[in-house]
CSV table of C-alpha atoms in Angstrom, one decimal:
chain,number,residue,atom,x,y,z
A,1,MET,CA,-24.0,47.8,28.1
A,2,ASN,CA,-23.0,47.3,31.7
A,3,TYR,CA,-26.6,47.0,33.0
A,4,ARG,CA,-25.6,46.0,36.5
A,5,ALA,CA,-23.5,49.1,37.0
A,6,VAL,CA,-26.1,51.4,35.4
A,7,PHE,CA,-28.9,50.2,37.7
A,8,ASN,CA,-26.7,50.1,40.7
A,9,ILE,CA,-26.0,53.8,40.4
A,10,ILE,CA,-29.7,54.5,39.6
A,11,GLY,CA,-30.6,52.7,42.8
A,12,LYS,CA,-28.1,54.8,44.8
A,13,VAL,CA,-29.6,58.0,43.3
A,14,VAL,CA,-33.1,57.0,44.2
A,15,CYS,CA,-32.1,56.2,47.8
A,16,THR,CA,-30.3,59.6,48.0
A,17,VAL,CA,-33.5,61.4,46.9
A,18,ALA,CA,-35.5,59.3,49.5
A,19,VAL,CA,-33.1,60.6,52.2
A,20,PHE,CA,-33.6,64.2,51.0
A,21,MET,CA,-37.4,63.8,51.5
A,22,ILE,CA,-36.9,63.5,55.2
A,23,PRO,CA,-36.7,67.2,56.0
A,24,ALA,CA,-40.0,67.8,54.1
A,25,LEU,CA,-41.5,65.0,56.2
A,26,LEU,CA,-40.3,66.6,59.4
A,27,ILE,CA,-41.7,70.0,58.3
A,28,SER,CA,-45.1,68.4,57.6
A,29,LEU,CA,-45.0,66.6,60.9
A,30,GLY,CA,-44.0,69.8,62.8
A,31,MET,CA,-46.7,71.8,61.1
A,32,GLY,CA,-49.3,69.2,61.9
A,33,GLU,CA,-50.0,68.5,58.2
A,34,ARG,CA,-51.4,65.0,58.3
A,35,ALA,CA,-51.8,64.5,54.6
A,36,GLY,CA,-48.3,65.8,53.9
A,37,THR,CA,-46.8,63.6,56.6
A,38,VAL,CA,-48.5,60.5,55.3
A,39,ALA,CA,-47.6,61.4,51.7
A,40,PHE,CA,-43.9,61.8,52.4
A,41,LEU,CA,-43.7,58.7,54.6
A,42,ILE,CA,-45.2,56.6,51.9
A,43,SER,CA,-43.0,58.3,49.2
A,44,ILE,CA,-39.8,57.6,51.2
A,45,VAL,CA,-40.8,53.9,51.7
A,46,ALA,CA,-41.7,53.6,48.0
A,47,SER,CA,-38.4,55.2,46.9
A,48,ALA,CA,-36.4,53.0,49.3
A,49,ALA,CA,-38.3,49.9,48.0
A,50,VAL,CA,-37.3,50.8,44.5
A,51,GLY,CA,-33.8,52.1,45.2
A,52,LEU,CA,-32.4,49.6,47.7
A,53,PRO,CA,-32.7,46.4,45.6
A,54,LEU,CA,-31.1,48.3,42.7
A,55,ALA,CA,-28.3,49.7,44.9
A,56,LEU,CA,-27.5,46.2,46.2
A,57,ILE,CA,-27.1,44.7,42.8
A,58,LYS,CA,-23.7,43.0,42.7
A,59,GLN,CA,-21.5,44.2,39.8
A,60,LYS,CA,-19.4,41.8,37.8
A,61,ARG,CA,-17.4,44.7,36.5
A,62,THR,CA,-17.5,48.4,37.5
A,63,ASP,CA,-16.4,50.0,34.3
A,64,ILE,CA,-18.6,52.8,32.9
A,65,PHE,CA,-18.0,54.2,29.5
A,66,ALA,CA,-19.5,57.2,27.8
A,67,ARG,CA,-22.6,55.2,26.6
A,68,GLU,CA,-23.3,53.9,30.1
A,69,GLY,CA,-22.8,57.4,31.6
A,70,LEU,CA,-25.3,59.0,29.3
A,71,VAL,CA,-27.9,56.2,29.8
A,72,THR,CA,-27.4,56.2,33.6
A,73,VAL,CA,-28.0,60.0,33.8
A,74,GLY,CA,-31.0,59.9,31.5
A,75,LEU,CA,-32.7,57.0,33.4
A,76,ALA,CA,-31.8,58.3,36.8
A,77,TRP,CA,-33.5,61.6,36.1
A,78,ILE,CA,-36.6,59.8,34.9
A,79,PHE,CA,-36.7,57.5,38.0
A,80,VAL,CA,-36.3,60.4,40.5
A,81,SER,CA,-38.9,62.4,38.7
A,82,LEU,CA,-41.5,59.6,38.8
A,83,LEU,CA,-40.9,58.9,42.4
A,84,GLY,CA,-40.4,62.6,43.4
A,85,ALA,CA,-43.9,63.2,42.1
A,86,LEU,CA,-45.5,60.9,44.7
A,87,PRO,CA,-45.8,63.5,47.5
A,88,PHE,CA,-47.8,65.8,45.3
A,89,LEU,CA,-50.2,63.0,44.4
A,90,LEU,CA,-50.5,61.3,47.8
A,91,SER,CA,-51.0,64.6,49.7
A,92,GLY,CA,-53.8,65.6,47.3
A,93,ALA,CA,-52.0,68.8,46.4
A,94,ILE,CA,-52.1,67.8,42.8
A,95,PRO,CA,-54.7,65.1,42.1
A,96,ASN,CA,-53.6,64.2,38.5
A,97,TYR,CA,-50.3,62.1,38.2
A,98,ILE,CA,-49.3,63.6,34.9
A,99,ASP,CA,-49.6,67.1,36.4
A,100,CYS,CA,-47.5,65.8,39.4
A,101,VAL,CA,-44.8,64.6,37.1
A,102,PHE,CA,-44.9,67.8,35.2
A,103,GLU,CA,-44.4,69.8,38.4
A,104,THR,CA,-41.7,67.5,39.7
A,105,VAL,CA,-39.7,67.5,36.4
A,106,SER,CA,-40.1,71.3,36.4
A,107,GLY,CA,-38.6,71.3,39.8
A,108,PHE,CA,-35.7,68.9,39.3
A,109,THR,CA,-34.8,70.5,35.9
A,110,THR,CA,-34.9,73.9,37.5
A,111,THR,CA,-37.5,75.1,35.0
A,112,GLY,CA,-40.1,76.6,37.3
A,113,ALA,CA,-43.1,76.0,34.9
A,114,THR,CA,-46.2,75.2,37.0
A,115,ILE,CA,-49.7,73.9,36.5
A,116,LEU,CA,-50.8,75.4,39.8
A,117,GLY,CA,-52.8,78.6,39.9
A,118,ASP,CA,-52.6,79.0,43.6
A,119,VAL,CA,-49.5,77.9,45.5
A,120,GLU,CA,-50.3,79.7,48.7
A,121,HIS,CA,-52.8,77.1,49.8
A,122,LEU,CA,-50.2,74.3,49.6
A,123,PRO,CA,-49.0,72.6,52.8
A,124,ARG,CA,-45.6,73.9,54.0
A,125,GLY,CA,-44.0,70.5,53.6
A,126,ILE,CA,-45.1,70.3,50.0
A,127,LEU,CA,-43.9,73.9,49.3
A,128,TYR,CA,-40.5,73.0,50.8
A,129,TRP,CA,-40.1,69.9,48.7
A,130,ARG,CA,-41.2,71.8,45.6
A,131,SER,CA,-38.5,74.4,46.1
A,132,PHE,CA,-35.8,71.9,47.3
A,133,THR,CA,-36.1,69.9,44.0
A,134,HIS,CA,-34.7,73.1,42.4
A,135,TRP,CA,-31.7,73.1,44.7
A,136,LEU,CA,-31.0,69.4,44.3
A,137,GLY,CA,-31.5,69.5,40.5
A,138,GLY,CA,-29.4,72.7,40.1
A,139,MET,CA,-26.1,71.1,40.7
A,140,GLY,CA,-27.3,67.6,39.9
A,141,VAL,CA,-28.0,64.7,42.1
A,142,LEU,CA,-25.4,62.5,40.4
A,143,VAL,CA,-22.7,65.2,41.1
A,144,PHE,CA,-23.8,64.9,44.7
A,145,LEU,CA,-23.5,61.1,44.4
A,146,LEU,CA,-19.9,61.5,43.2
A,147,ILE,CA,-19.0,62.9,46.6
A,148,LEU,CA,-20.1,59.7,48.3
A,149,ASN,CA,-19.2,57.1,45.7
A,150,PRO,CA,-15.7,55.6,45.7
A,151,LEU,CA,-15.8,55.1,41.9
A,152,SER,CA,-15.1,58.9,41.6
A,153,ASP,CA,-11.7,58.4,43.2
A,154,LYS,CA,-10.5,55.9,40.6
A,155,ASN,CA,-8.7,56.8,37.4
A,156,THR,CA,-10.9,54.7,35.2
A,157,GLY,CA,-13.1,57.6,34.1
A,158,GLU,CA,-16.5,56.5,35.5
A,159,GLY,CA,-17.0,59.7,37.5
A,160,MET,CA,-16.0,61.8,34.6
A,161,HIS,CA,-18.5,60.1,32.3
A,162,LEU,CA,-21.3,60.8,34.8
A,163,LEU,CA,-20.2,64.4,35.3
A,164,ARG,CA,-19.9,65.0,31.6
A,165,ALA,CA,-23.4,63.6,31.0
A,166,GLU,CA,-25.1,65.7,33.7
A,167,SER,CA,-23.1,69.0,33.6
A,168,PRO,CA,-24.2,71.7,31.2
A,169,GLY,CA,-21.9,73.1,28.6
A,170,ILE,CA,-19.7,72.1,25.7
A,171,LYS,CA,-17.5,70.0,27.9
A,172,ALA,CA,-17.0,69.1,31.5
A,173,SER,CA,-13.7,69.3,33.2
A,174,LYS,CA,-12.3,68.4,36.6
A,175,LEU,CA,-11.2,71.3,38.8
A,176,VAL,CA,-8.6,69.1,40.5
A,177,PRO,CA,-7.2,65.6,39.6
A,178,ARG,CA,-9.6,63.6,41.8
A,179,MET,CA,-13.2,63.5,40.6
A,180,ARG,CA,-14.6,63.3,44.1
A,181,ASP,CA,-12.7,66.4,45.1
A,182,SER,CA,-14.0,68.3,42.1
A,183,ALA,CA,-17.5,67.4,43.1
A,184,ARG,CA,-16.9,68.5,46.6
A,185,ILE,CA,-15.5,71.9,45.5
A,186,LEU,CA,-18.5,72.5,43.3
A,187,TYR,CA,-21.0,71.7,46.1
A,188,ARG,CA,-19.0,73.8,48.6
A,189,ILE,CA,-19.3,76.8,46.3
A,190,TYR,CA,-22.9,76.0,45.7
A,191,ILE,CA,-23.7,75.7,49.4
A,192,ALA,CA,-21.7,78.8,50.3
A,193,LEU,CA,-23.5,81.0,47.8
A,194,THR,CA,-26.9,79.6,48.9
A,195,VAL,CA,-26.2,80.3,52.6
A,196,LEU,CA,-24.9,83.8,51.8
A,197,GLU,CA,-28.1,84.7,49.9
A,198,ALA,CA,-30.2,83.3,52.7
A,199,VAL,CA,-28.3,85.5,55.3
A,200,LEU,CA,-28.8,88.6,53.2
A,201,LEU,CA,-32.5,87.9,52.7
A,202,LEU,CA,-33.0,87.3,56.4
A,203,ALA,CA,-31.2,90.6,57.1
A,204,GLY,CA,-33.8,92.3,54.9
A,205,GLY,CA,-36.7,91.0,57.0
A,206,MET,CA,-37.9,88.2,54.8
A,207,PRO,CA,-39.6,85.3,56.8
A,208,LEU,CA,-37.4,82.3,57.4
A,209,PHE,CA,-39.5,79.8,55.4
A,210,ASP,CA,-39.7,82.2,52.4
A,211,THR,CA,-36.0,82.8,52.6
A,212,VAL,CA,-35.1,79.1,52.5
A,213,CYS,CA,-37.5,78.4,49.6
A,214,LEU,CA,-36.4,81.4,47.5
A,215,SER,CA,-32.7,80.7,48.2
A,216,PHE,CA,-33.2,77.1,46.9
A,217,GLY,CA,-35.0,78.5,43.8
A,218,THR,CA,-32.4,81.1,43.1
A,219,ALA,CA,-29.5,78.8,43.7
A,220,GLY,CA,-30.9,76.2,41.3
A,221,THR,CA,-32.1,79.0,38.9
A,222,GLY,CA,-35.5,77.4,39.2
A,223,GLY,CA,-38.2,79.9,40.1
A,224,PHE,CA,-40.7,78.2,42.3
A,225,GLY,CA,-41.9,80.6,44.9
A,226,VAL,CA,-44.3,80.4,47.9
A,227,LEU,CA,-46.5,83.4,46.9
A,228,ASN,CA,-48.8,83.6,43.9
A,229,ASP,CA,-47.2,86.8,42.7
A,230,SER,CA,-43.7,85.2,42.7
A,231,VAL,CA,-41.4,87.9,44.1
A,232,ALA,CA,-43.5,91.0,43.6
A,233,SER,CA,-44.6,91.3,47.2
A,234,TYR,CA,-41.1,91.4,48.7
A,235,SER,CA,-39.2,94.6,49.4
A,236,PRO,CA,-37.0,96.3,46.8
A,237,TYR,CA,-34.0,95.3,48.9
A,238,SER,CA,-34.9,91.6,48.6
A,239,GLN,CA,-35.5,91.9,44.9
A,240,TRP,CA,-32.0,93.4,44.4
A,241,VAL,CA,-30.5,90.6,46.5
A,242,ILE,CA,-32.3,88.0,44.4
A,243,THR,CA,-31.3,89.8,41.2
A,244,ILE,CA,-27.6,89.7,42.1
A,245,PHE,CA,-27.6,86.0,43.1
A,246,MET,CA,-29.5,85.0,40.0
A,247,LEU,CA,-26.6,86.4,38.0
A,248,LEU,CA,-24.0,84.9,40.3
A,249,PHE,CA,-25.5,81.4,39.9
A,250,ALA,CA,-25.6,81.9,36.1
A,251,VAL,CA,-21.8,82.3,36.0
A,252,ASN,CA,-19.5,79.3,35.3
A,253,PHE,CA,-18.4,77.9,38.7
A,254,ASN,CA,-14.9,77.5,37.3
A,255,VAL,CA,-14.6,81.3,37.6
A,256,TYR,CA,-15.3,81.0,41.4
A,257,PHE,CA,-12.7,78.3,41.6
A,258,LEU,CA,-10.1,80.6,39.9
A,259,LEU,CA,-11.0,83.3,42.4
A,260,LEU,CA,-10.5,80.9,45.3
A,261,MET,CA,-7.1,80.0,43.9
A,262,ARG,CA,-6.4,83.8,43.8
A,263,LYS,CA,-6.2,83.8,40.0
A,264,VAL,CA,-8.3,87.0,39.8
A,265,ARG,CA,-6.9,88.1,36.4
A,266,ALA,CA,-7.6,84.8,34.7
A,267,ALA,CA,-11.2,84.8,36.2
A,268,LEU,CA,-12.0,88.3,35.1
A,269,LYS,CA,-10.5,87.8,31.7
A,270,ASN,CA,-12.8,84.9,31.0
A,271,GLU,CA,-14.4,85.5,27.6
A,272,GLU,CA,-17.7,83.9,28.4
A,273,LEU,CA,-18.0,85.9,31.6
A,274,ILE,CA,-17.3,89.2,29.8
A,275,THR,CA,-19.8,88.4,27.0
A,276,PHE,CA,-22.4,87.4,29.6
A,277,ALA,CA,-21.9,90.7,31.5
A,278,LEU,CA,-22.2,92.7,28.2
A,279,ILE,CA,-25.4,90.9,27.2
A,280,VAL,CA,-26.9,91.6,30.6
A,281,ALA,CA,-25.8,95.3,30.6
A,282,VAL,CA,-27.1,96.0,27.1
A,283,SER,CA,-30.4,94.2,27.8
A,284,VAL,CA,-31.0,96.1,31.0
A,285,ALA,CA,-30.2,99.4,29.3
A,286,VAL,CA,-32.5,98.7,26.3
A,287,ILE,CA,-35.4,97.5,28.5
A,288,SER,CA,-35.0,100.4,31.0
A,289,VAL,CA,-35.4,103.0,28.3
A,290,ASN,CA,-38.3,101.1,26.8
A,291,ILE,CA,-40.3,100.7,30.0
A,292,PHE,CA,-39.4,103.9,31.8
A,293,ARG,CA,-42.8,105.4,31.3
A,294,LEU,CA,-44.4,102.3,32.9
A,295,CYS,CA,-42.4,102.6,36.2
A,296,ALA,CA,-42.3,104.9,39.2
A,297,GLY,CA,-38.9,106.5,38.8
A,298,VAL,CA,-35.3,105.6,37.9
A,299,GLU,CA,-34.7,103.1,40.7
A,300,ASP,CA,-37.9,101.2,40.0
A,301,THR,CA,-37.1,101.1,36.3
A,302,LEU,CA,-33.6,99.8,36.8
A,303,ARG,CA,-34.7,97.3,39.4
A,304,THR,CA,-37.5,96.0,37.3
A,305,ALA,CA,-35.5,95.7,34.2
A,306,ALA,CA,-32.4,94.2,35.9
A,307,PHE,CA,-34.6,91.7,37.8
A,308,GLN,CA,-36.4,90.4,34.7
A,309,VAL,CA,-33.2,90.3,32.6
A,310,ALA,CA,-31.4,88.4,35.3
A,311,SER,CA,-34.4,86.1,35.8
A,312,ILE,CA,-34.6,85.2,32.1
A,313,ILE,CA,-30.9,84.9,31.1
A,314,SER,CA,-30.2,82.9,34.2
A,315,THR,CA,-33.3,80.8,33.4
A,316,THR,CA,-34.6,81.3,36.9
A,317,GLY,CA,-38.1,82.5,36.0
A,318,TYR,CA,-39.0,84.6,39.0
A,319,SER,CA,-41.0,87.8,38.2
A,320,THR,CA,-41.8,91.1,39.9
A,321,VAL,CA,-44.2,92.3,37.2
A,322,ASP,CA,-46.3,91.0,34.3
A,323,PHE,CA,-43.7,91.5,31.6
A,324,ASP,CA,-46.2,90.2,29.1
A,325,LEU,CA,-47.7,93.7,29.2
A,326,TRP,CA,-44.4,95.4,28.3
A,327,PRO,CA,-43.8,96.9,24.9
A,328,GLN,CA,-42.9,94.6,22.1
A,329,LEU,CA,-39.2,95.5,22.1
A,330,SER,CA,-38.8,94.5,25.7
A,331,ARG,CA,-40.7,91.3,25.2
A,332,THR,CA,-38.6,90.4,22.2
A,333,VAL,CA,-35.3,91.0,24.1
A,334,LEU,CA,-36.5,88.7,26.9
A,335,VAL,CA,-37.4,85.9,24.3
A,336,ALA,CA,-33.9,86.3,22.8
A,337,LEU,CA,-32.4,85.9,26.3
A,338,MET,CA,-34.4,82.7,26.7
A,339,PHE,CA,-32.4,81.1,23.9
A,340,CYS,CA,-29.1,82.6,25.0
A,341,GLY,CA,-29.2,81.3,28.5
A,342,ALA,CA,-26.5,81.3,31.2
A,343,CYS,CA,-22.9,80.3,31.2
A,344,ALA,CA,-21.7,76.8,30.8
A,345,GLY,CA,-20.8,75.1,34.1
A,346,SER,CA,-23.5,77.1,36.0
A,347,THR,CA,-26.8,76.0,37.3
A,348,GLY,CA,-28.6,77.9,34.5
A,349,GLY,CA,-30.1,76.5,31.3
A,350,GLY,CA,-30.4,77.7,27.8
A,351,ALA,CA,-28.1,77.1,24.8
A,352,LYS,CA,-25.3,78.7,26.9
A,353,VAL,CA,-23.2,81.8,26.1
A,354,ILE,CA,-20.1,79.8,25.2
A,355,ARG,CA,-22.0,78.2,22.3
A,356,MET,CA,-23.2,81.6,21.1
A,357,ILE,CA,-19.6,82.8,21.1
A,358,ILE,CA,-18.3,79.7,19.2
A,359,CYS,CA,-21.2,79.9,16.7
A,360,PHE,CA,-20.5,83.6,16.1
A,361,LYS,CA,-16.8,83.0,15.6
A,362,ALA,CA,-17.4,80.0,13.3
A,363,ALA,CA,-19.8,82.1,11.2
A,364,ARG,CA,-17.3,85.0,11.0
A,365,ARG,CA,-14.6,82.5,9.9
A,366,SER,CA,-16.9,81.1,7.2
A,367,VAL,CA,-17.5,84.6,5.8
A,368,TYR,CA,-13.8,85.3,5.8
A,369,LYS,CA,-12.9,82.0,4.1
A,370,THR,CA,-15.5,82.8,1.4
A,371,MET,CA,-13.5,85.9,0.5
A,372,HIS,CA,-10.1,84.2,1.1
A,373,PRO,CA,-10.5,80.5,0.2
A,374,ASN,CA,-6.9,79.7,0.9
A,375,SER,CA,-6.6,81.3,4.3
A,376,VAL,CA,-6.3,79.5,7.6
A,377,ARG,CA,-8.2,80.9,10.5
A,378,ILE,CA,-8.2,79.3,14.0
A,379,ILE,CA,-11.0,79.9,16.5
A,380,HIS,CA,-9.8,80.9,19.9
A,381,VAL,CA,-11.6,81.3,23.2
A,382,ASP,CA,-9.7,82.6,26.2
A,383,GLY,CA,-6.5,82.2,24.2
A,384,GLU,CA,-7.0,78.5,23.7
A,385,ARG,CA,-7.6,76.9,20.3
A,386,ILE,CA,-11.1,75.5,19.7
A,387,ASP,CA,-10.6,72.5,17.4
A,388,ASP,CA,-12.8,71.8,14.5
A,389,GLU,CA,-14.3,68.7,16.2
A,390,THR,CA,-15.6,71.0,19.0
A,391,VAL,CA,-17.0,73.5,16.5
A,392,SER,CA,-18.7,70.7,14.6
A,393,ALA,CA,-20.2,69.3,17.9
A,394,VAL,CA,-21.5,72.8,18.8
A,395,GLY,CA,-23.1,73.1,15.3
A,396,ALA,CA,-24.7,69.6,15.6
A,397,TYR,CA,-26.0,70.4,19.1
A,398,MET,CA,-27.6,73.7,17.9
A,399,LEU,CA,-29.2,71.9,14.9
A,400,ALA,CA,-30.7,69.2,17.1
A,401,TYR,CA,-31.8,71.9,19.5
A,402,PHE,CA,-33.8,73.8,16.9
A,403,ILE,CA,-35.2,70.6,15.4
A,404,ILE,CA,-36.5,69.6,18.8
A,405,THR,CA,-37.9,73.1,19.3
A,406,ALA,CA,-39.8,72.9,16.0
A,407,ALA,CA,-41.1,69.4,16.7
A,408,ALA,CA,-42.3,70.3,20.2
A,409,ILE,CA,-44.1,73.4,18.9
A,410,LEU,CA,-45.8,71.4,16.2
A,411,LEU,CA,-47.0,68.8,18.7
A,412,ILE,CA,-48.4,71.2,21.3
A,413,SER,CA,-50.1,73.3,18.6
A,414,LEU,CA,-52.7,70.5,18.5
A,415,ASP,CA,-54.2,72.2,21.6
A,416,GLY,CA,-55.2,75.2,19.4
A,417,MET,CA,-53.5,77.9,21.4
A,418,SER,CA,-51.8,80.9,19.9
A,419,PHE,CA,-48.4,80.7,18.2
A,420,GLU,CA,-46.9,83.1,20.8
A,421,THR,CA,-48.1,80.8,23.6
A,422,ASN,CA,-46.8,77.6,21.9
A,423,PHE,CA,-43.5,79.1,20.9
A,424,THR,CA,-42.6,80.6,24.2
A,425,ALA,CA,-44.0,77.6,26.2
A,426,VAL,CA,-41.5,75.3,24.3
A,427,ALA,CA,-38.7,77.9,24.6
A,428,ALA,CA,-39.4,78.3,28.3
A,429,CYS,CA,-39.5,74.5,29.0
A,430,LEU,CA,-36.6,73.5,26.7
A,431,ASN,CA,-34.4,76.3,28.1
A,432,ASN,CA,-35.6,75.6,31.7
A,433,ILE,CA,-37.0,79.1,32.3
A,434,GLY,CA,-40.6,78.6,33.3
A,435,PRO,CA,-42.8,81.6,32.3
A,436,GLY,CA,-43.3,82.5,28.7
A,437,LEU,CA,-45.7,84.9,27.0
A,438,GLY,CA,-49.4,84.7,26.2
A,439,ALA,CA,-51.3,82.0,28.1
A,440,VAL,CA,-48.1,80.9,29.8
A,441,GLY,CA,-47.0,84.4,30.9
A,442,PRO,CA,-45.7,85.2,34.4
A,443,VAL,CA,-49.2,85.6,35.9
A,444,CYS,CA,-50.5,82.4,34.2
A,445,ASN,CA,-49.6,78.7,34.3
A,446,TYR,CA,-49.5,75.6,32.1
A,447,GLY,CA,-52.7,74.0,33.5
A,448,ALA,CA,-54.7,74.6,30.3
A,449,PHE,CA,-52.6,72.3,28.1
A,450,SER,CA,-53.8,68.8,27.3
A,451,TRP,CA,-52.1,65.7,28.9
A,452,LEU,CA,-50.2,65.1,25.6
A,453,SER,CA,-48.8,68.7,25.5
A,454,LYS,CA,-47.8,68.4,29.1
A,455,LEU,CA,-45.9,65.2,28.4
A,456,VAL,CA,-44.2,66.9,25.4
A,457,LEU,CA,-43.3,69.9,27.6
A,458,THR,CA,-42.1,67.6,30.4
A,459,LEU,CA,-39.8,65.7,27.9
A,460,SER,CA,-38.6,69.1,26.7
A,461,MET,CA,-37.6,70.1,30.2
A,462,LEU,CA,-35.6,66.9,30.6
A,463,ILE,CA,-34.0,67.3,27.2
A,464,GLY,CA,-33.1,70.9,28.0
A,465,ARG,CA,-31.6,70.2,31.4
A,466,LEU,CA,-29.5,67.2,30.3
A,467,GLU,CA,-28.6,68.9,27.0
A,468,ILE,CA,-30.3,66.6,24.6
A,469,TYR,CA,-28.2,63.5,24.3
A,470,PRO,CA,-28.8,61.5,27.5
A,471,ILE,CA,-32.6,61.5,26.8
A,472,LEU,CA,-32.4,61.0,23.0
A,473,LEU,CA,-30.0,58.0,23.5
A,474,LEU,CA,-32.7,56.2,25.6
A,475,PHE,CA,-34.8,56.0,22.4
A,476,THR,CA,-31.9,54.8,20.2
A,477,PRO,CA,-32.0,50.9,19.8
A,478,THR,CA,-28.3,50.5,19.1
A,479,VAL,CA,-27.5,51.9,22.6
A,480,TRP,CA,-29.1,48.9,24.2
A,481,ARG,CA,-27.2,46.3,22.2
A,482,LYS,CA,-24.6,44.3,24.1
A,483,ILE,CA,-21.1,45.1,23.0
A,484,HIS,CA,-18.3,42.8,24.1
A,485,ARG,CA,-15.2,44.7,25.1
């Protein structure tokens, strides 16, 4: 294990997060929020005090292999979560540190689960920081670091190992030969979509501060809002804009790169994109029919159904209604969408549509081979062969995914809440969605859970955002053994 390189990168990540706290400090200062100003000032100093010594560690060798990449990402997210929680604690917005960590991890992992019952009383600087953690965590702070770090220009694989460990999906790929350029392209697309959404929301009359925070939340598919009723108070126009952008941010960013390269046919023929669009369309249709009698006309029905489908499948977590009051069919569809999730290579969470496609095709192949034992069937996605190693890796991931889900449900059941609450709370946290059903529904929060359950759910959010392995490897003793290369 190249400990010097690992902690050097972690130090740079912590320093980067400290810099990103400065706008929140300026907002607190400009609004005359003394507690928030002091809290951010201390948090910035504390983060710099931790990050700078690590960032200045001299490296005997700069090589980073797959193991170091996974460990670096796992530890970096834990460091930034612990330090990112300080403004909540020091400002008095959230007096309990475990609750602060829960809220911060929920922000960085773009989950949107909250322990707060009333967010409207929070200082503006805290609200901004709370929403900005979504935006920063959506694309990933280490991906941002690759833009600045020279190691991403080398051909030794360091940048690729970090990108692979932090990017969601069955594999990470470079858009262009140089890793730094790939990271820049991803962030340019990310920023452009965020700005476009903000412009459209402003055009609809939404206040500037609300626009910025909601754009951050939508871009990161996070779901933290600035009003207690999430998005319900905003105009139908704003709700449609947010619906569209939740879906746009749930699409694989490689599709946007293909469009920029004018490869429109290749982008539109993307199998994951087509499957994602079909799932959304069918879900909206089913829910619209099921809730029509609860809404005030066709437009209201379609808007409500489309918004909640987009919110859940993109794992954003905004809401315009209390969908926990919907008929059982609609609630079941939403729970199914929780596990499906967004596309790989997007800012959304969940198991990812591409894994669903591969699992379906692998199951279909197994059924066929049962009837025709000597046959040879190859799984293809977008015309490319999916090798058996990838199929096996997807199967192993899904197995670990469901084992972790079952274990987390078992642990939080100690609190004595209903199975519906426990099941959807774990599903919502592991898939980085936010609201569930029952006591964690869209008009409720996670404040009633015990400190142990909050820690379990916090860990679930990290495991879900980093797709299991970077966090699980931190608890594997063999990972920390020194290997001579």
